[in-house]
Coordinates of C-alpha atoms in Angstrom, one line a residue:
Chain A
M1448 CA 147.0 120.1 97.4
I1449 CA 143.9 119.1 96.2
Y1450 CA 142.9 119.3 92.5
N1451 CA 140.2 117.1 91.8
L1452 CA 136.8 115.7 93.0
A1453 CA 137.6 112.5 94.4
Q1454 CA 140.4 114.5 96.5
L1455 CA 137.9 117.0 97.7
L1456 CA 135.8 114.3 99.5
E1457 CA 138.6 112.5 100.9
R1458 CA 139.6 115.3 102.4
T1459 CA 136.7 116.6 104.4
A1460 CA 136.2 112.9 105.2
G1461 CA 139.2 113.3 106.6
R1462 CA 138.5 116.4 108.5
F1463 CA 135.1 115.6 109.6
P1464 CA 134.5 111.6 109.5
E1465 CA 131.3 111.7 111.6
K1466 CA 130.0 114.8 110.1
E1467 CA 126.5 114.4 108.1
A1468 CA 127.6 115.1 104.3
F1469 CA 124.4 114.3 103.0
T1470 CA 120.8 114.1 104.2
C1471 CA 117.4 113.0 102.5
L1472 CA 114.2 113.1 105.0
N1473 CA 115.2 110.1 107.5
D1474 CA 118.0 109.0 105.8
S1475 CA 121.6 110.1 106.0
L1476 CA 125.2 109.7 105.2
T1477 CA 128.5 110.7 107.1
Y1478 CA 131.7 112.3 105.0
A1479 CA 133.3 108.7 106.0
E1480 CA 130.3 106.7 105.0
L1481 CA 129.9 108.6 101.7
D1482 CA 133.4 108.0 101.0
Q1483 CA 133.5 104.2 101.5
K1484 CA 130.3 104.0 99.4
A1485 CA 131.7 105.9 96.7
N1486 CA 134.9 103.8 96.9
Q1487 CA 132.8 100.6 96.5
L1488 CA 130.7 101.9 93.8
A1489 CA 134.2 103.2 92.1
S1490 CA 135.8 99.8 92.7
Y1491 CA 132.7 98.2 90.9
L1492 CA 133.2 100.5 87.7
V1493 CA 136.8 99.9 87.5
E1494 CA 136.3 96.3 88.0
N1495 CA 134.0 96.0 84.9
G1496 CA 136.0 98.2 82.5
V1497 CA 135.3 101.8 83.2
R1498 CA 138.1 103.8 82.2
R1499 CA 139.3 107.3 82.5
G1500 CA 137.0 109.6 81.0
D1501 CA 134.1 106.9 80.1
R1502 CA 130.6 108.1 80.7
I1503 CA 128.4 106.9 83.1
G1504 CA 124.7 107.8 83.2
I1505 CA 123.0 108.8 86.5
F1506 CA 119.1 108.3 86.2
M1507 CA 117.8 108.7 89.7
N1508 CA 115.2 111.0 91.2
R1509 CA 116.5 113.3 94.2
C1510 CA 117.5 110.9 97.0
L1511 CA 120.5 110.3 99.0
D1512 CA 122.2 107.5 96.8
T1513 CA 122.9 110.5 94.2
A1514 CA 125.8 111.5 96.1
V1515 CA 127.0 108.2 96.3
A1516 CA 126.2 107.7 92.5
V1517 CA 128.0 111.0 91.9
Y1518 CA 131.5 110.2 94.0
G1519 CA 131.4 107.0 93.2
I1520 CA 131.8 107.4 89.3
L1521 CA 134.4 110.3 89.7
K1522 CA 136.4 108.0 91.8
S1523 CA 136.6 105.6 89.1
G1524 CA 137.9 108.1 86.7
G1525 CA 134.4 108.1 85.0
A1526 CA 132.5 111.5 84.2
F1527 CA 128.8 111.6 85.2
V1528 CA 126.3 112.2 82.9
A1529 CA 123.0 113.0 84.8
L1530 CA 120.1 112.0 82.9
D1531 CA 116.4 113.8 83.6
S1532 CA 114.1 111.0 84.7
F1533 CA 111.1 113.1 83.2
L1534 CA 112.5 113.1 79.9
P1535 CA 110.7 110.9 77.1
V1536 CA 112.6 107.8 76.6
N1537 CA 113.7 108.7 72.9
R1538 CA 115.4 111.5 74.1
I1539 CA 117.3 109.8 76.4
L1540 CA 118.4 107.4 73.8
M1541 CA 119.7 110.2 71.8
I1542 CA 121.7 110.8 74.5
L1543 CA 123.0 107.5 75.4
E1544 CA 124.1 107.1 72.2
D1545 CA 125.4 110.4 71.5
C1546 CA 128.2 110.1 74.7
D1547 CA 128.3 106.4 74.3
I1548 CA 127.0 105.4 77.9
K1549 CA 127.3 101.8 79.0
H1550 CA 126.5 101.9 82.6
I1551 CA 123.8 103.5 84.6
V1552 CA 123.4 104.5 88.0
S1553 CA 119.8 104.1 89.3
T1554 CA 117.3 103.3 92.0
P1555 CA 114.4 101.4 92.2
S1556 CA 111.9 103.6 91.8
Q1557 CA 113.0 104.3 88.4
S1558 CA 112.5 100.7 87.1
R1559 CA 109.3 100.8 85.2
K1560 CA 111.2 103.7 82.5
L1561 CA 114.7 101.9 82.8
K1562 CA 112.9 98.8 81.7
A1563 CA 111.7 100.9 78.4
I1564 CA 115.4 102.2 78.1
S1565 CA 117.3 99.1 78.4
D1566 CA 114.9 97.3 76.1
A1567 CA 115.8 99.9 73.6
A1568 CA 119.7 100.6 74.1
P1569 CA 121.5 97.4 73.7
I1570 CA 124.4 99.4 74.3
I1571 CA 123.6 99.5 78.0
K1572 CA 126.1 96.9 79.7
S1573 CA 125.1 97.1 83.3
I1574 CA 122.3 99.0 85.4
I1575 CA 123.6 99.7 89.0
G1576 CA 121.1 100.1 91.8
L1577 CA 118.2 97.7 90.6
S1578 CA 117.4 94.1 91.8
N1579 CA 114.8 93.3 88.7
E1580 CA 115.6 90.9 86.3
F1581 CA 115.9 92.9 83.0
D1582 CA 118.0 91.7 79.8
T1583 CA 120.7 93.9 80.8
V1584 CA 122.7 92.9 83.9
T1585 CA 121.6 94.5 87.1
V1586 CA 123.2 95.2 90.6
S1587 CA 121.8 95.9 93.6
W1588 CA 122.8 98.9 95.9
A1589 CA 123.4 96.1 98.8
S1590 CA 125.6 94.2 96.8
I1591 CA 127.9 97.3 95.7
F1592 CA 128.0 98.2 99.6
S1593 CA 129.1 94.7 100.4
R1594 CA 132.0 94.9 98.5
S1595 CA 135.5 94.7 100.0
L1596 CA 137.9 97.3 99.4
N1597 CA 140.8 95.3 99.5
S1598 CA 142.0 95.4 96.0
F1599 CA 141.0 98.5 94.9
S1600 CA 143.5 100.8 93.6
P1601 CA 142.0 104.1 93.1
P1602 CA 143.1 105.2 89.5
K1603 CA 145.0 108.4 88.5
I1604 CA 142.9 111.2 88.2
L1605 CA 144.3 114.5 86.9
E1606 CA 142.4 118.0 87.3
L1607 CA 142.3 118.1 83.2
D1608 CA 140.2 115.1 83.2
L1609 CA 136.4 115.2 82.0
A1610 CA 134.0 115.1 85.2
S1611 CA 131.0 115.4 84.0
I1612 CA 128.6 116.0 80.8
L1613 CA 125.3 118.2 81.0
Y1614 CA 122.8 118.2 78.4
T1615 CA 120.9 121.3 77.3
S1616 CA 118.6 121.7 74.5
G1617 CA 120.1 122.6 71.4
S1618 CA 118.5 124.3 68.2
T1619 CA 118.7 121.8 65.8
G1620 CA 116.5 119.3 67.9
I1621 CA 119.8 117.4 69.0
P1622 CA 120.8 117.8 72.8
K1623 CA 124.0 119.6 73.3
G1624 CA 126.4 117.9 76.0
I1625 CA 128.6 120.7 77.9
M1626 CA 132.0 119.0 78.9
H1627 CA 133.3 119.8 82.1
S1628 CA 136.7 119.1 83.8
H1629 CA 137.5 118.3 87.3
H1630 CA 139.0 122.0 87.5
N1631 CA 136.1 123.5 86.4
I1632 CA 133.7 122.1 89.0
L1633 CA 136.3 122.4 91.8
G1634 CA 136.4 125.9 90.8
L1635 CA 133.0 126.3 90.9
A1636 CA 132.9 125.0 94.4
R1637 CA 135.8 127.3 95.6
L1638 CA 133.8 130.4 94.1
E1639 CA 130.7 129.6 95.7
A1640 CA 132.2 128.7 98.9
E1641 CA 133.7 132.3 99.2
L1642 CA 130.6 134.0 97.5
H1643 CA 128.6 132.5 100.5
N1644 CA 131.7 132.6 103.1
S1645 CA 130.0 129.2 103.8
D1646 CA 131.5 126.6 106.5
E1647 CA 131.1 123.1 108.3
H1648 CA 128.1 124.7 110.0
D1649 CA 126.2 125.5 107.1
R1650 CA 123.0 123.4 105.6
I1651 CA 122.7 123.6 102.3
G1652 CA 118.9 123.3 100.8
N1653 CA 119.5 121.3 97.3
F1654 CA 116.4 121.9 95.3
A1655 CA 117.9 121.3 91.9
P1656 CA 117.8 117.7 90.3
L1657 CA 121.3 116.5 89.4
H1658 CA 120.9 117.4 85.5
F1659 CA 120.6 121.0 86.5
D1660 CA 123.9 122.7 87.2
Q1661 CA 122.3 124.6 90.5
S1662 CA 122.7 121.3 92.3
L1663 CA 126.6 121.4 92.1
F1664 CA 126.4 124.0 94.7
G1665 CA 125.1 121.1 97.1
Y1666 CA 127.2 118.5 95.8
F1667 CA 130.3 119.9 95.8
S1668 CA 130.7 123.4 97.4
G1669 CA 128.8 121.9 100.4
P1670 CA 131.4 118.9 101.0
L1671 CA 134.4 121.2 99.9
V1672 CA 133.8 122.8 103.6
G1673 CA 132.4 120.2 105.1
A1674 CA 128.8 121.5 105.2
T1675 CA 125.7 119.2 105.6
T1676 CA 123.7 119.0 102.1
V1677 CA 119.7 118.2 102.6
I1678 CA 118.4 117.1 99.3
F1679 CA 114.8 117.8 99.0
P1680 CA 112.5 114.9 97.5
D1681 CA 110.9 116.2 94.0
S1682 CA 107.6 115.8 95.9
Y1683 CA 108.6 118.4 98.5
V1684 CA 110.2 120.5 95.4
K1685 CA 106.6 120.6 93.7
L1686 CA 104.3 121.2 96.7
P1687 CA 105.4 124.4 98.4
A1688 CA 103.7 124.0 102.0
S1689 CA 105.5 121.0 102.3
L1690 CA 108.9 122.6 100.8
S1691 CA 108.5 125.5 103.4
A1692 CA 107.8 123.0 106.3
L1693 CA 111.1 121.0 105.5
V1694 CA 113.3 123.9 105.2
A1695 CA 112.3 125.2 108.6
K1696 CA 112.6 121.8 110.2
E1697 CA 116.0 121.1 108.4
K1698 CA 117.0 124.4 109.6
I1699 CA 118.5 125.3 106.4
T1700 CA 121.1 127.9 106.3
L1701 CA 122.0 128.7 102.6
W1702 CA 119.3 128.5 99.6
F1703 CA 120.1 128.5 95.9
S1704 CA 117.3 128.1 93.7
V1705 CA 115.6 129.4 90.6
P1706 CA 113.1 132.1 91.3
L1707 CA 110.2 130.0 90.9
I1708 CA 110.9 127.9 93.8
L1709 CA 111.0 130.9 96.0
L1710 CA 107.6 132.6 94.4
Q1711 CA 105.9 129.6 95.0
V1712 CA 106.8 129.4 98.8
L1713 CA 106.2 133.0 98.9
E1714 CA 102.4 132.4 97.7
Q1715 CA 101.6 129.2 98.9
G1716 CA 104.1 127.9 101.5
D1717 CA 102.5 129.5 104.5
I1718 CA 105.7 131.1 105.8
E1719 CA 104.5 133.4 108.3
N1720 CA 103.8 130.0 110.4
K1721 CA 107.3 128.9 109.9
D1722 CA 110.5 129.5 111.7
F1723 CA 113.0 130.5 109.1
S1724 CA 115.6 132.1 111.6
A1725 CA 118.3 129.7 110.7
L1726 CA 118.6 130.9 107.0
R1727 CA 121.0 133.4 106.6
L1728 CA 121.2 133.4 102.7
V1729 CA 119.3 133.3 99.9
R1730 CA 120.8 133.0 96.2
F1731 CA 118.7 132.9 93.0
G1732 CA 119.3 132.8 89.4
G1733 CA 118.4 130.9 86.2
E1734 CA 115.8 133.3 85.3
V1735 CA 114.6 137.0 86.2
F1736 CA 112.7 137.5 89.5
P1737 CA 109.8 139.6 89.3
V1738 CA 110.6 142.6 91.4
K1739 CA 107.7 143.1 93.1
Q1740 CA 107.6 139.4 94.4
L1741 CA 111.5 139.8 95.2
R1742 CA 110.8 142.7 97.5
A1743 CA 107.6 141.0 99.5
L1744 CA 109.9 138.0 100.3
M1745 CA 112.8 140.4 101.3
M1746 CA 110.2 142.1 103.5
K1747 CA 109.1 138.7 105.3
W1748 CA 112.7 137.4 105.9
P1749 CA 114.6 141.1 106.8
H1750 CA 117.4 138.7 108.5
V1751 CA 118.2 137.4 105.5
K1752 CA 120.9 138.3 102.5
F1753 CA 119.9 138.0 99.2
I1754 CA 121.8 137.4 96.3
N1755 CA 121.0 137.4 92.4
S1756 CA 123.7 135.3 90.6
Y1757 CA 123.9 134.6 86.6
G1758 CA 125.9 132.8 84.1
P1759 CA 125.0 129.9 81.3
S1760 CA 125.9 126.0 82.1
E1761 CA 129.0 126.6 79.5
L1762 CA 130.6 128.3 82.4
F1763 CA 128.1 127.8 85.3
R1764 CA 128.0 131.2 86.8
C1765 CA 129.9 134.4 86.4
T1766 CA 128.1 137.1 88.3
Y1767 CA 126.5 138.1 91.2
Y1768 CA 124.3 141.3 92.9
V1769 CA 123.9 141.3 96.7
L1770 CA 120.8 143.2 97.4
K1771 CA 121.2 145.3 100.5
E1772 CA 117.7 146.3 100.8
P1773 CA 114.3 145.5 99.4
P1774 CA 114.5 147.3 96.0
K1775 CA 112.5 150.5 96.0
T1776 CA 111.6 150.6 92.5
D1777 CA 110.3 148.0 90.0
D1778 CA 113.5 148.3 87.7
P1779 CA 115.1 145.3 86.9
I1780 CA 117.8 143.7 89.6
P1781 CA 121.4 143.8 88.1
L1782 CA 123.0 140.8 87.2
G1783 CA 125.7 142.2 88.9
T1784 CA 129.5 142.2 88.7
V1785 CA 131.7 139.4 87.9
W1786 CA 133.3 137.1 90.5
G1787 CA 137.1 135.9 90.6
N1788 CA 138.8 134.7 87.8
T1789 CA 136.6 135.9 85.6
E1790 CA 136.5 138.9 82.9
Y1791 CA 134.1 140.1 80.3
K1792 CA 133.5 142.1 77.0
I1793 CA 130.1 143.5 75.6
L1794 CA 130.5 143.2 71.7
D1795 CA 128.3 144.6 69.1
E1796 CA 127.4 142.7 66.1
H1797 CA 130.6 143.1 64.3
D1798 CA 132.5 142.0 67.7
G1799 CA 133.7 145.2 68.3
E1800 CA 133.5 146.7 72.0
V1801 CA 130.5 148.9 72.7
A1802 CA 130.4 152.1 74.1
I1803 CA 129.8 152.1 78.3
G1804 CA 126.0 152.0 79.0
E1805 CA 125.2 150.4 75.0
P1806 CA 123.3 147.3 74.6
G1807 CA 125.5 144.6 73.1
E1808 CA 126.3 140.6 73.7
L1809 CA 128.2 139.8 76.6
V1810 CA 131.0 137.3 76.2
V1811 CA 133.0 136.1 79.1
R1812 CA 136.5 134.5 79.9
T1813 CA 137.0 132.5 82.7
A1814 CA 138.9 129.7 84.5
I1815 CA 135.7 127.6 84.7
L1816 CA 134.7 127.7 81.1
M1817 CA 133.8 124.4 79.5
M1818 CA 135.9 122.2 77.9
G1819 CA 133.5 122.5 74.7
Y1820 CA 130.7 120.4 73.5
W1821 CA 131.1 116.8 73.4
N1822 CA 131.3 115.4 69.8
D1823 CA 130.7 118.7 68.3
I1824 CA 133.8 120.5 67.7
E1825 CA 131.8 123.0 64.9
R1826 CA 129.2 124.1 67.8
T1827 CA 132.0 124.5 70.2
Q1828 CA 134.1 126.8 67.9
K1829 CA 131.1 128.9 67.3
S1830 CA 130.4 129.7 71.0
F1831 CA 133.9 131.2 71.4
F1832 CA 135.2 134.5 70.7
K1833 CA 139.0 134.6 70.5
I1834 CA 141.1 137.7 70.8
K1835 CA 144.9 136.5 69.2
K1836 CA 147.7 137.7 71.6
A1837 CA 150.0 136.3 69.7
T1838 CA 150.6 133.2 67.3
G1839 CA 149.0 130.1 69.0
Y1840 CA 148.1 132.3 72.1
D1841 CA 144.8 133.1 72.4
H1842 CA 142.1 134.7 74.8
V1843 CA 139.0 132.6 74.9
Y1844 CA 135.5 134.1 75.5
Y1845 CA 132.4 132.4 75.7
R1846 CA 129.5 134.0 73.5
T1847 CA 126.7 134.1 76.0
G1848 CA 124.1 135.1 73.7
D1849 CA 122.8 137.5 76.2
M1850 CA 122.2 140.9 75.7
V1851 CA 123.3 143.2 78.2
R1852 CA 124.5 146.6 79.3
E1853 CA 126.9 148.2 81.8
N1854 CA 126.2 150.8 84.1
T1855 CA 129.1 153.4 85.5
Q1856 CA 129.2 151.2 88.5
K1857 CA 130.5 148.3 86.3
E1858 CA 127.0 146.4 87.0
L1859 CA 125.4 144.5 84.1
F1860 CA 121.7 144.4 83.2
F1861 CA 120.3 142.0 81.3
L1862 CA 118.0 143.0 78.4
G1863 CA 117.2 139.8 76.5
R1864 CA 118.7 137.4 74.0
N1865 CA 119.9 137.5 70.4
D1866 CA 118.8 134.4 69.6
R1867 CA 115.2 132.3 70.2
Q1868 CA 116.5 130.7 73.4
I1869 CA 114.0 131.6 76.3
K1870 CA 113.9 130.8 79.8
L1871 CA 110.4 129.3 81.0
R1872 CA 109.9 128.5 84.7
G1873 CA 113.8 128.3 84.8
Y1874 CA 114.4 126.2 82.3
R1875 CA 116.4 127.0 78.5
I1876 CA 114.4 126.2 75.8
E1877 CA 115.2 126.6 72.3
L1878 CA 112.3 127.6 70.6
D1879 CA 114.0 126.4 67.2
E1880 CA 114.5 123.2 68.7
I1881 CA 110.5 122.7 69.1
E1882 CA 109.9 123.7 65.4
A1883 CA 112.5 121.5 64.3
V1884 CA 111.1 118.3 66.0
L1885 CA 107.8 119.3 64.8
L1886 CA 109.3 119.2 61.3
T1887 CA 110.5 115.8 61.6
N1888 CA 106.9 114.7 61.4
N1889 CA 105.6 113.8 57.8
A1890 CA 102.5 115.3 58.3
V1891 CA 103.7 119.0 59.1
K1892 CA 104.6 121.3 56.4
A1893 CA 105.7 124.4 58.3
A1894 CA 105.5 125.3 62.2
A1895 CA 106.0 128.1 64.1
V1896 CA 106.7 128.1 68.2
I1897 CA 106.0 131.1 70.1
M1898 CA 106.2 132.2 73.8
M1899 CA 103.1 133.9 74.8
Q1900 CA 102.8 136.1 77.7
K1901 CA 99.3 136.7 79.1
D1902 CA 100.6 138.7 81.9
A1903 CA 103.6 139.3 83.9
D1904 CA 103.1 136.2 85.5
S1905 CA 101.6 133.6 82.9
R1906 CA 104.0 132.7 80.0
T1907 CA 102.8 129.7 77.8
L1908 CA 104.3 127.7 74.6
E1909 CA 102.2 127.7 71.7
A1910 CA 102.7 126.4 68.3
V1911 CA 100.9 127.0 64.9
V1912 CA 101.3 124.3 62.3
N1913 CA 100.5 123.9 58.5
L1914 CA 100.0 120.6 57.6
E1915 CA 100.5 118.7 54.2
D1916 CA 97.1 118.5 52.6
T1917 CA 96.8 114.8 52.4
M1918 CA 97.7 113.7 55.8
E1919 CA 95.0 113.6 58.5
Y1920 CA 96.4 114.6 62.1
S1921 CA 94.7 116.0 65.2
T1922 CA 96.3 118.5 67.5
E1923 CA 96.0 115.9 70.4
D1924 CA 98.4 113.6 68.0
L1925 CA 100.9 116.6 67.6
I1926 CA 100.8 117.2 71.2
R1927 CA 101.9 113.1 71.6
Y1928 CA 104.2 113.5 69.3
C1929 CA 106.2 116.1 71.0
K1930 CA 105.5 114.4 74.5
D1931 CA 107.9 111.5 72.7
R1932 CA 110.4 113.5 71.7
L1933 CA 110.9 116.8 73.9
P1934 CA 111.3 117.3 77.4
P1935 CA 108.1 118.2 79.2
Y1936 CA 108.5 121.8 79.6
S1937 CA 109.0 122.2 76.0
V1938 CA 105.9 120.6 74.8
P1939 CA 103.6 123.2 73.4
E1940 CA 100.1 123.9 75.8
R1941 CA 98.4 124.5 72.6
I1942 CA 99.0 123.7 68.9
T1943 CA 96.8 125.3 66.4
I1944 CA 96.5 123.9 62.9
L1945 CA 96.4 126.6 60.2
K1946 CA 95.9 126.0 56.1
D1947 CA 98.7 128.8 55.7
L1948 CA 101.0 130.5 58.0
P1949 CA 101.2 134.1 57.8
R1950 CA 104.3 135.2 55.9
T1951 CA 106.1 138.4 55.5
A1952 CA 106.6 139.9 51.9
T1953 CA 109.9 138.3 51.6
G1954 CA 108.1 134.9 52.4
K1955 CA 109.3 134.5 56.4
I1956 CA 106.7 133.3 58.9
D1957 CA 105.5 136.1 60.3
R1958 CA 105.6 135.7 63.9
P1959 CA 104.3 138.9 65.2
Q1960 CA 101.3 138.4 63.0
I1961 CA 100.9 134.6 64.4
I1962 CA 101.3 136.6 68.5
K1963 CA 98.3 138.6 67.3
S1964 CA 96.2 136.3 65.9
L1965 CA 96.8 133.9 68.9
E1966 CA 96.0 136.7 71.2
T1967 CA 92.6 137.1 69.9
T1968 CA 91.5 133.3 69.9
S1969 CA 93.0 132.6 73.6
L1970 CA 90.5 133.0 76.2
Chain B
M971 CA 87.2 108.0 93.6
N972 CA 90.6 106.3 93.2
D973 CA 89.5 105.5 89.7
R974 CA 88.6 108.9 88.8
I975 CA 91.7 110.7 90.0
I976 CA 93.8 107.7 88.0
S977 CA 91.8 108.0 85.1
Y978 CA 92.2 111.6 85.0
I979 CA 96.2 111.6 85.6
I980 CA 96.7 108.6 82.6
S981 CA 94.6 110.4 80.3
E982 CA 95.5 114.0 80.9
I983 CA 98.6 114.8 82.9
S984 CA 101.1 111.7 83.1
I985 CA 104.5 112.6 81.1
E986 CA 104.5 109.2 79.6
P987 CA 101.5 107.1 78.2
F988 CA 100.7 104.2 81.4
D989 CA 98.3 101.6 81.4
T990 CA 97.6 102.1 85.5
I991 CA 99.1 103.7 88.3
G992 CA 99.5 102.2 91.5
L993 CA 97.9 103.6 94.7
D994 CA 100.5 104.3 96.4
E995 CA 103.1 105.1 93.8
D996 CA 104.9 108.4 94.4
L997 CA 103.4 110.5 91.8
L998 CA 105.8 113.4 91.7
G999 CA 108.7 111.6 92.5
S1000 CA 108.8 108.6 90.2
G1001 CA 108.4 110.7 87.0
I1002 CA 104.9 110.3 86.6
V1003 CA 103.2 114.0 87.3
D1004 CA 105.5 116.8 86.8
S1005 CA 104.7 120.2 88.7
L1006 CA 102.4 121.9 85.8
G1007 CA 100.6 118.3 85.9
M1008 CA 100.0 118.9 89.6
M1009 CA 98.4 122.4 89.4
K1010 CA 96.2 120.8 86.6
L1011 CA 95.3 117.9 88.8
V1012 CA 94.3 120.5 91.9
L1013 CA 92.3 122.4 89.4
F1014 CA 90.3 119.0 88.2
L1015 CA 89.9 118.1 91.7
E1016 CA 88.5 121.3 92.9
N1017 CA 86.0 121.1 89.8
E1018 CA 85.1 117.7 89.9
F1019 CA 84.4 117.1 93.6
I1020 CA 83.5 120.6 94.3
V1021 CA 85.8 121.6 97.2
K1022 CA 88.2 124.3 97.5
I1023 CA 92.2 123.5 98.3
P1024 CA 93.9 126.0 99.9
P1025 CA 97.5 126.3 99.3
E1026 CA 98.8 125.1 102.8
D1027 CA 96.6 121.5 102.1
M1028 CA 98.8 120.9 99.2
T1029 CA 101.3 118.8 101.2
V1030 CA 102.7 115.8 100.4
E1031 CA 101.1 114.0 103.2
N1032 CA 97.9 114.8 101.1
F1033 CA 99.1 114.6 97.3
G1034 CA 102.1 112.2 97.6
N1035 CA 99.8 109.5 96.0
V1036 CA 96.6 108.6 94.8
Q1037 CA 95.6 107.1 97.8
N1038 CA 96.1 110.3 100.2
I1039 CA 94.5 112.0 97.7
S1040 CA 91.6 110.1 98.1
A1041 CA 91.9 110.3 101.8
Y1042 CA 92.2 113.8 101.8
L1043 CA 89.1 114.5 99.6
S1044 CA 86.9 112.2 101.6
H1045 CA 87.9 113.8 104.8
K1046 CA 86.9 117.4 102.9
L1047 CA 83.7 116.3 101.7
D1048 CA 82.9 114.6 104.9

């Protein structure tokens, strides 16, 4: 029986030692090589003091060694924390401090930014994957891969142990760390393998970066069945013509991404001139796929099965909807029905269940629910809805914050959010967080951040601020201030300085009025 | 041409403030430019050098680094 992620890899390495586990452009690793290299990294980490549950950062662009980093950390008993290399240094430091990261696994292409991080973060004891001389100890990949494993004794790992912390934006301005156990990620890998009916003949297209939970499909569900995961480098994911050429060349059979990547491939990928006959299943999730474009793509790829999947990172995913044919109308695509080991309720504002067909908040109970938010019991408790079955025995549901309704076929439809979280180009963004960051600037007296929708395909973030009278500050300065503190996708496209923000009669910021005035001033 | 491209990237679209960018540095892979920045860069190049850049030309071979962008543009302008 396997119950942790180290065993997942070891079992597949035993079954298919010579099979390609991961490839990235011209490099690849077989399952036996990956297992060996992961053990070597684990032996280094254990020798340098890493103990079960310790958090290890991964600071890498999309490359082959990410697979070694993930499995090496897990085999050491540690938990991996994937750091988005596009985040500003300040925000990375916040995460390092929040979960007390002492070791970072990286790669030479990140050395420019790592220098700034290691200079500012004295808690970092070592950086693996670099040969540069920093003040911090650096250990090259070559020296890791030449280690002998004779004296390495793998630590004991239970399925209950922490495997990963996924950071996401929090409305207060401090990122939230979602904790997942070995059990949760293994459970996700099994559910995904069942959903795709995947096996060792599959080739998985991995388009998501490691800090985005869609990547867990390629990193774990692929190895669970002995499939090959093809890691697409950042430059390919951002250039659709190159992306579609590589999908065709690599004979990808399973695709999972945000709708945006599929949209770009449809519109700029030159797909008529490429061979996608190997592709058998496309799954998308993370935000709503505009129906017109989805229909167009399905017409171009009639041999492919399309699945919409939905779920917040706190429980990875919970529903899926199989599209049997291109949608006939422009009605929104359902989120679908829940998959295995999962149930739900739809609640009104008083936590009572709504009647069928009525809108309400989706709450989900599942075997792969997060352990909680790292170092934040209060936010964890707030996110749970509990039904007391007996003293000391509760059914725990996660409050998704997503408003849904259910039709008579038990299919769920997404209606919107019950808070100010938005999805933009697949990213989860808290508008309150951007306002909170603007307000940390002494020059800013009041701030409102708004998502402007010019037409169906173009949405942008804008901010309006009111400055302290005595402060001289330009909009460029404010945008720079945001860039230094927020993920790039959360930085407002435009910031407008107003003498006073429009207020309602009760003194609250009047957002509808702001939207109106911005609409008249935009091009 | 290289200088004009580099100065635009540094002043308008780079994620972090950089002093300079290497000609062969991987723009998209090493965290210098994100996908929105790449779209802005293409618009800038179209206006600055009065060329039309069709989607099928937006490949890693043509846009992976500053050197490749220059080579691609020189070829287009010939």
